[in-house]
Amino acid sequence: MFRCAITAIRNIRPIFFQHYAARIIYNQPKSFSTLNTRINPIVYTGCSNNSNLSLLNNKQVLDVSNNLMVPARTVTKFSLKKGKRKTVKAAVKRFLRLNWGVWIRTKIGRHKKLWKKSQPQKRRLRQHVFVNSTQTVLLDKMVTKYWKRPKYYVDDPYEPYHTREEFHITRRKPRESY
Amino acid sequence: MGSRQITEKSLVMLRSLPRLSLANIRDNPGSKHYPKRGRGQHSGDKHGAGNKGSGQRQNYMRLGYETGNNPFYLRMPHEPYYRGHHHRREYPPISLLEIQKLIDTNRIDITKPIDIASIVKSGLYRFFPDQKHFGINLTDEGVDLFATKINIEVQWASELVIAAIEKNGGVITTAYYDPHSLFLLKNPKKFFETGQAIPRRMIPPPDVIEYYTSAEKRGYLADPEKISQERLRLSQKYGYELPKLETDQYFNMLCERKDPRQIFYGLEPGWVVNLKDKCILKPRDEELLQFYAS
């Protein structure tokens, strides 16, 4: 991320001033936040120079630095504003958590090169499958408790899969009637 | 000097030397290894970080990172499992079997109309209006075991549930409550203690107004004429004889409904319930009456 910013700034054509040689120090300490998407170089001008010709006023620099979006798909343990844990949005875009704790996912490559895949293979690609237990633990760590709460939608297509009452070992409720 | 003299001399020396005892023995040189003094805490140990590699450098990799592989959690294409979750209304379910159980254990009074307030008061139904819960979804579990004549108002019900209740001579209505009125229904005492006037119930949002005005769903905004037609149609569909409400001894109770603007049974919007003096204050101002009637 830092390297991208430097190369982007390097690409700008150099600016020379005859008398005002503004001393520019990029103060970018190693950030503690992984979600530091924007890099604003802090510019210190020299003590003797009170010029406003620094890079802060350079339009090109501002354009580059403001439009520098670095995708961050990692978990935030402590947010900058409130110090809270945040969800990895990439995870909830790809997985669904069933109420009994497992996550389901789609198959990889289900839209790719379908012309050369057989009919049974295409059928298998359309299916949604469970992730394994290690991945379940990983995904549980990536999301906040909001996503682990059961959702009671009335028109939920995944409604039959949220409980496992049919199988005698995984049943939660005692049988009311025989 | 002969060997004999040497022996003599040695014996003389031995006699003059102190005897061998615990006080004057010492270890052979080099026979003992003393521990080295390491630097830092725990004698220069690795502080529990292990030997060599990622662990020793305390390189805590981010969650899901696979040291350069395409990570598992980014490998599959997007699937809109949770699309619009922040707008979708949730209706925590309660089954007919549970309702029957609440009735059998005397947690619900069936001589009065049942609404969400009385079900919450039974203590066996959990719902949280702040978590986008919009009321009760009455499900069809135990539909064959249900055998009570009730006047119930829920927020969502399937056709089978409606048939089961009407088969037993009961009445069901589906009604919408906005989140604020659900807060009041969940904990009326807390609201009355604030001393505010009971607000009006809001009308349903556009996407469910069709549901609550349809007679098939027994919506509270539907035409009563059409509802009675639908009752007959449903009885013919499921093949049961519709019990006559007119000749019923609980006819008045079964006909009781809330006004679309009303939140509590027996209390109208605009009234203030004074718990301390145990009285109800009603507005008299024309403007206020008009406002609460609208």
XYZ file of C-alpha atoms in Angstrom:
472
model
C 0.000 0.000 0.000
C 2.745 2.407 1.003
C 4.806 1.411 -2.003
C 1.879 2.152 -4.327
C 1.577 5.607 -2.893
C 5.247 6.333 -3.361
C 5.291 5.131 -6.956
C 2.204 7.157 -7.682
C 3.804 10.263 -6.317
C 7.044 9.491 -8.125
C 5.273 9.466 -11.456
C 4.344 13.109 -11.168
C 6.691 15.320 -13.034
C 9.101 17.066 -10.725
C 8.496 20.645 -9.775
C 11.358 23.059 -9.383
C 11.344 26.362 -7.683
C 14.148 28.778 -8.046
C 14.232 30.314 -4.620
C 11.735 28.455 -2.591
C 13.035 24.963 -2.171
C 10.390 23.555 0.077
C 11.669 20.756 2.227
C 9.254 17.925 2.067
C 9.179 15.133 4.559
C 6.774 12.287 4.091
C 5.738 11.321 7.526
C 4.103 7.979 7.094
C 4.823 5.849 10.114
C 3.914 2.212 9.974
C 0.198 2.279 10.364
C -1.510 0.237 13.029
C -4.680 0.028 11.043
C -4.941 -2.337 8.134
C -7.787 -0.300 6.687
C -5.744 2.799 6.038
C -7.054 3.309 2.536
C -5.959 6.823 1.965
C -2.469 8.117 2.340
C -2.163 11.789 2.909
C 1.499 12.748 3.075
C 2.014 15.224 5.853
C 4.136 18.021 4.502
C 6.422 20.065 6.639
C 7.780 23.144 5.015
C 11.066 24.487 6.214
C 11.105 27.013 8.996
C 12.377 29.825 6.841
C 9.926 29.120 4.039
C 6.350 30.084 4.614
C 5.460 29.378 1.007
C 2.126 28.002 -0.034
C 3.716 26.352 -3.052
C 4.068 23.008 -1.289
C 2.825 19.731 -2.677
C -0.285 20.078 -0.526
C -1.543 22.665 -2.967
C -0.502 20.719 -6.022
C -3.634 19.615 -7.814
C -2.087 16.523 -9.325
C -0.799 15.322 -5.998
C -4.159 15.862 -4.385
C -5.929 14.021 -7.198
C -3.648 11.034 -6.925
C -3.708 10.887 -3.176
C -7.462 11.269 -2.907
C -8.296 8.697 -5.542
C -5.931 6.137 -4.143
C -8.274 3.348 -3.132
C -6.547 0.272 -1.888
C -8.911 -2.645 -1.395
C -8.776 -3.968 2.152
C -10.490 -7.284 2.765
C -9.042 -8.031 6.152
C -10.715 -8.035 9.507
C -10.612 -4.857 11.583
C -10.207 -5.680 15.222
C -10.472 -2.121 16.492
C -12.110 0.504 14.339
C -10.680 4.003 14.269
C -13.801 5.781 15.442
C -15.323 3.510 18.055
C -12.722 0.822 18.604
C -15.112 -1.937 17.594
C -14.584 -5.106 15.643
C -15.729 -4.983 12.036
C -17.008 -7.577 9.622
C -15.037 -8.700 6.587
C -17.504 -7.703 3.888
C -15.881 -10.038 1.388
C -16.901 -12.970 3.578
C -20.600 -12.128 3.893
C -20.727 -11.468 0.161
C -19.690 -15.052 -0.531
C -20.998 -17.174 2.328
C -24.229 -17.733 4.207
C -24.331 -18.820 7.816
C -27.009 -21.328 8.690
C -28.494 -21.072 12.154
C -26.954 -24.329 13.328
C -23.492 -22.904 12.796
C -22.206 -24.043 9.436
C -21.517 -21.785 6.499
C -22.494 -22.571 2.923
C -20.805 -21.425 -0.221
C -21.055 -21.696 -3.973
C -18.725 -23.771 -6.104
C -15.602 -22.284 -7.585
C -15.606 -21.784 -11.345
C -19.339 -22.171 -11.748
C -19.475 -19.457 -14.398
C -16.219 -20.368 -16.154
C -15.851 -22.350 -19.386
C -19.246 -23.912 -19.117
C -19.082 -24.895 -22.788
C -16.559 -27.601 -22.083
C -18.046 -28.947 -18.881
C -20.337 -31.947 -18.907
C -23.944 -31.806 -17.806
C -23.368 -33.645 -14.504
C -20.445 -31.353 -13.721
C -22.546 -28.276 -14.451
C -25.237 -29.673 -12.172
C -22.704 -30.088 -9.378
C -21.456 -26.538 -9.949
C -24.934 -25.155 -9.378
C -25.071 -26.656 -5.911
C -24.309 -24.867 -2.667
C -22.094 -26.811 -0.297
C -20.917 -26.658 3.312
C -17.499 -25.308 4.164
C -15.379 -27.492 6.430
C -14.990 -26.982 10.156
C -11.696 -25.057 9.970
C -13.194 -22.659 7.495
C -16.283 -22.316 9.667
C -14.115 -21.205 12.573
C -12.303 -18.765 10.293
C -15.524 -17.246 8.965
C -16.995 -17.018 12.456
C -13.989 -14.936 13.442
C -14.392 -12.704 10.425
C -17.929 -11.586 11.186
C -19.571 -9.838 14.102
C -22.373 -11.214 16.217
C -24.995 -9.632 13.974
C -24.321 -12.283 11.332
C -24.409 -15.127 13.840
C -27.843 -14.163 15.072
C -30.695 -16.188 13.525
C -32.636 -14.268 10.918
C -36.381 -14.857 10.843
C -37.314 -13.932 7.292
C -40.726 -15.106 6.182
C -39.716 -15.805 2.584
C -36.304 -17.299 3.226
C -35.359 -19.931 0.617
C -32.843 -21.452 3.064
C -35.445 -21.865 5.809
C -35.465 -25.721 5.823
C -31.678 -25.835 6.235
C -31.440 -23.684 9.339
C -32.385 -26.519 11.682
C -31.511 -30.202 11.797
C -34.562 -31.584 13.512
C -34.922 -34.538 11.144
C -31.873 -36.446 12.284
C -32.064 -37.935 15.771
C -28.514 -37.011 16.794
C -28.662 -33.393 15.703
C -32.195 -32.772 16.935
C -32.435 -29.913 19.433
C -36.047 -30.052 20.519
C -37.598 -33.128 22.117
C -40.259 -34.740 20.004
C -43.668 -33.389 20.924
C -45.739 -36.022 19.177
C -45.305 -39.578 17.979
C 68.644 -41.942 48.652
C 67.215 -45.385 48.609
C 63.596 -46.326 48.074
C 63.284 -47.205 51.711
C 64.115 -43.681 52.744
C 61.498 -42.333 50.370
C 58.838 -44.510 51.927
C 59.870 -43.433 55.407
C 59.764 -39.796 54.468
C 56.353 -40.136 52.869
C 54.954 -41.819 55.938
C 56.329 -39.040 58.148
C 54.693 -36.477 55.842
C 51.393 -38.298 55.934
C 51.422 -38.396 59.711
C 51.953 -34.675 59.944
C 49.226 -33.796 57.342
C 45.579 -33.331 58.478
C 43.294 -36.307 58.037
C 40.962 -36.537 54.995
C 37.478 -35.373 55.967
C 34.365 -33.735 54.525
C 35.849 -30.388 55.448
C 38.792 -30.622 53.095
C 37.624 -32.491 50.014
C 36.684 -30.823 46.759
C 35.472 -31.931 43.326
C 37.894 -32.961 40.665
C 38.670 -30.038 38.407
C 36.255 -29.910 35.377
C 33.841 -32.446 36.797
C 31.027 -29.929 37.375
C 29.161 -27.833 34.762
C 27.752 -24.582 36.036
C 24.850 -22.989 34.057
C 25.702 -20.055 31.850
C 24.248 -16.681 32.596
C 21.985 -15.895 29.627
C 20.825 -12.437 28.760
C 17.328 -11.162 29.282
C 14.454 -12.800 31.098
C 14.364 -16.587 31.603
C 18.117 -16.923 31.023
C 18.079 -15.772 27.456
C 15.243 -18.116 26.388
C 12.982 -17.525 23.376
C 10.119 -16.138 25.448
C 7.726 -18.814 24.283
C 7.965 -17.827 20.648
C 9.572 -21.032 19.436
C 12.593 -21.564 17.292
C 13.032 -20.054 13.841
C 10.525 -18.946 11.274
C 7.232 -17.105 11.285
C 6.514 -17.951 14.899
C 9.771 -16.607 16.272
C 9.347 -13.344 14.368
C 5.860 -13.022 15.863
C 4.497 -12.475 12.403
C 0.782 -12.729 13.124
C -0.674 -13.146 9.688
C -4.061 -11.652 9.040
C -7.154 -13.848 9.232
C -7.548 -16.054 6.224
C -4.157 -15.197 4.699
C -2.558 -18.204 3.051
C 0.990 -16.884 2.497
C 0.441 -15.872 -1.081
C -2.226 -18.343 -2.193
C -5.542 -17.043 -3.394
C -7.266 -17.072 0.008
C -10.155 -19.455 0.500
C -12.583 -16.744 1.532
C -11.912 -14.771 -1.659
C -11.814 -17.707 -4.014
C -15.482 -18.121 -4.879
C -17.595 -15.637 -6.817
C -20.040 -13.305 -5.124
C -23.424 -14.669 -4.135
C -26.084 -12.258 -2.862
C -27.023 -14.338 0.187
C -27.444 -11.301 2.413
C -28.645 -8.738 -0.098
C -30.906 -6.122 1.462
C -30.567 -7.635 4.937
C -30.622 -4.192 6.531
C -34.102 -3.552 5.109
C -35.695 -6.969 5.414
C -38.277 -7.414 8.110
C -37.951 -10.392 10.434
C -40.867 -12.182 12.040
C -39.736 -14.520 14.830
C -41.878 -17.646 14.545
C -44.133 -19.243 17.102
C -45.906 -22.443 16.187
C -49.503 -23.456 16.728
C -48.197 -26.200 18.988
C -46.529 -23.644 21.234
C -49.675 -21.505 21.284
C -51.655 -24.575 22.308
C -49.106 -25.278 25.018
C -49.355 -21.698 26.319
C -53.136 -22.057 26.440
C -53.008 -25.450 28.171
C -50.616 -24.153 30.814
C -52.824 -21.140 31.500
C -50.331 -18.625 30.237
C -52.807 -17.122 27.779
C -56.367 -16.124 28.548
C -58.570 -17.287 25.680
C -61.660 -15.442 26.896
C -60.021 -12.278 25.617
C -58.569 -11.519 22.207
C -54.923 -12.602 21.916
C -52.391 -10.204 20.461
C -48.613 -9.899 20.560
C -48.740 -8.200 23.959
C -50.429 -11.177 25.610
C -48.044 -13.644 23.939
C -45.026 -11.637 25.064
C -46.535 -11.481 28.546
C -46.586 -15.268 28.688
C -42.804 -15.027 28.898
C -42.057 -17.778 26.402
C -41.715 -15.705 23.264
C -38.572 -13.734 22.581
C -38.621 -10.839 20.214
C -36.623 -7.658 19.931
C -38.097 -4.730 18.010
C -34.651 -3.127 17.782
C -33.354 -6.108 15.788
C -35.809 -5.505 12.939
C -38.282 -7.953 14.457
C -41.737 -6.958 13.296
C -43.887 -9.373 15.238
C -45.160 -12.920 15.232
C -45.022 -15.365 12.380
C -47.496 -18.091 13.296
C -46.166 -21.357 11.847
C -47.967 -24.580 11.147
C -46.072 -26.968 13.415
C -48.569 -28.988 15.417
C -51.421 -27.960 13.157
C -53.289 -31.219 13.739
C -53.016 -30.960 17.505
C -54.415 -27.463 17.693
C -57.936 -27.450 19.126
C -58.903 -24.137 20.704
C -61.339 -21.431 19.765
C -59.382 -18.189 19.880
C -59.416 -14.683 18.513
C -55.763 -14.127 17.644
C -53.935 -11.291 15.977
C -50.522 -12.030 14.513
C -48.249 -10.298 12.052
C -47.771 -13.129 9.568
C -49.632 -16.394 8.990
C -49.735 -19.043 6.300
C -52.889 -20.359 4.684
C -52.708 -23.639 6.587
C -52.535 -21.840 9.916
C -55.537 -19.689 9.003
C -57.464 -22.835 8.085
C -56.506 -24.568 11.343
C -57.713 -21.676 13.469
C -60.940 -21.180 11.549
C -61.679 -24.878 11.590
C -61.774 -24.723 15.394
C -64.234 -21.835 15.291
C -61.623 -19.164 15.920
C -60.752 -15.940 14.181
C -57.345 -14.786 12.969
C -56.213 -11.344 11.818
C -52.875 -10.297 10.447
C -51.929 -6.793 11.514
C -48.953 -4.549 11.011
C -47.241 -2.659 13.825
C -44.465 -0.186 13.312
C -41.347 -0.718 15.462
C -42.271 2.041 17.872
C -45.638 0.506 18.697
C -43.939 -2.875 19.048
C -41.706 -1.368 21.728
C -44.872 -0.265 23.541
C -46.483 -3.682 23.170
C -43.387 -5.454 24.402
C -43.068 -3.424 27.571
C -46.186 -1.282 28.173
C -45.286 -0.509 31.774
C -42.018 1.102 30.795
C -43.847 3.338 28.339
C -46.650 4.278 30.730
C -44.094 5.288 33.336
C -42.743 7.926 30.962
C -46.100 9.692 31.118
C -46.443 10.141 27.379
C -49.664 9.908 25.429
C -50.203 6.639 23.545
C -49.252 7.289 19.924
C -51.122 6.230 16.821
C -50.190 3.036 15.047
C -48.515 3.816 11.729
C -49.830 2.469 8.441
C -47.845 -0.371 6.819
C -45.015 0.385 4.380
C -45.794 0.105 0.651
C -44.330 -3.359 0.128
C -46.610 -5.044 2.675
C -49.725 -2.941 2.231
C -50.942 -5.501 -0.271
C -50.538 -8.272 2.276
C -52.458 -6.440 4.992
C -55.294 -5.393 2.698
C -55.856 -8.859 1.218
C -58.728 -10.963 2.510
C -56.906 -14.271 1.838
C -54.281 -13.300 4.381
C -56.985 -11.979 6.769
C -55.377 -8.564 6.714
C -56.607 -6.010 9.198
C -57.265 -3.503 6.413
C -59.286 -5.940 4.290
C -63.018 -5.673 3.648
C -64.948 -7.769 6.264
C -67.395 -8.911 3.568
C -64.559 -10.356 1.514
C -63.039 -11.963 4.584
C -66.234 -13.897 5.278
C -66.267 -15.039 1.644
C -62.664 -16.151 1.956
C -63.447 -18.021 5.162
C -66.049 -20.022 3.292
C -63.740 -20.590 0.337
C -60.922 -21.824 2.583
C -63.258 -24.208 4.413
C -64.272 -25.695 1.073
C -60.664 -25.967 -0.022
C -59.560 -27.834 3.105
C -62.853 -29.683 3.451
C -64.169 -28.754 6.873
C -67.435 -27.315 7.978
C -67.160 -23.681 9.003
C -68.482 -23.245 12.572
C -71.114 -20.532 12.843
C -69.864 -17.476 14.669
C -73.273 -15.828 15.057
C -74.642 -18.473 17.388
C -71.463 -18.717 19.414
C -71.505 -17.779 23.088
C -68.254 -15.865 22.674
C -69.545 -13.989 19.634
C -68.716 -10.562 21.072
C -65.188 -11.598 21.952
C -64.630 -13.155 18.533
C -65.812 -9.988 16.788
C -63.459 -7.739 18.706
C -60.755 -6.105 16.559
C -58.362 -3.259 17.027
C -58.725 -0.030 15.153
C -55.976 0.317 12.508
C -54.644 3.217 14.554
C -54.949 1.451 17.902
C -52.039 -0.226 19.685
C -53.507 -1.639 22.918
C -56.840 -3.340 23.406
C -59.071 -0.999 25.415
C -56.797 2.014 25.091
C -57.088 4.613 22.384
C -54.296 6.724 20.893
C -53.948 10.040 22.702
C -54.771 8.673 26.131
C -52.297 8.938 28.982
C -52.133 6.102 31.493
C -51.201 7.327 34.936
C -49.837 4.353 36.833
C -49.228 6.291 40.035
C -52.760 7.590 40.505
C -54.242 4.606 38.638
C -56.284 6.685 36.235
C -56.481 7.399 32.526
C -56.280 10.933 31.174
C -58.126 11.556 27.910
C -57.617 14.522 25.628
C -60.540 16.936 25.171
C -59.049 19.437 22.779
C -60.752 19.302 19.368
C -57.466 19.565 17.521
C -55.958 16.698 19.465
C -59.015 14.504 18.993
C -58.914 15.173 15.284
C -55.223 14.374 15.145
C -55.550 11.054 16.970
C -58.640 10.052 14.998
C -56.935 10.560 11.645
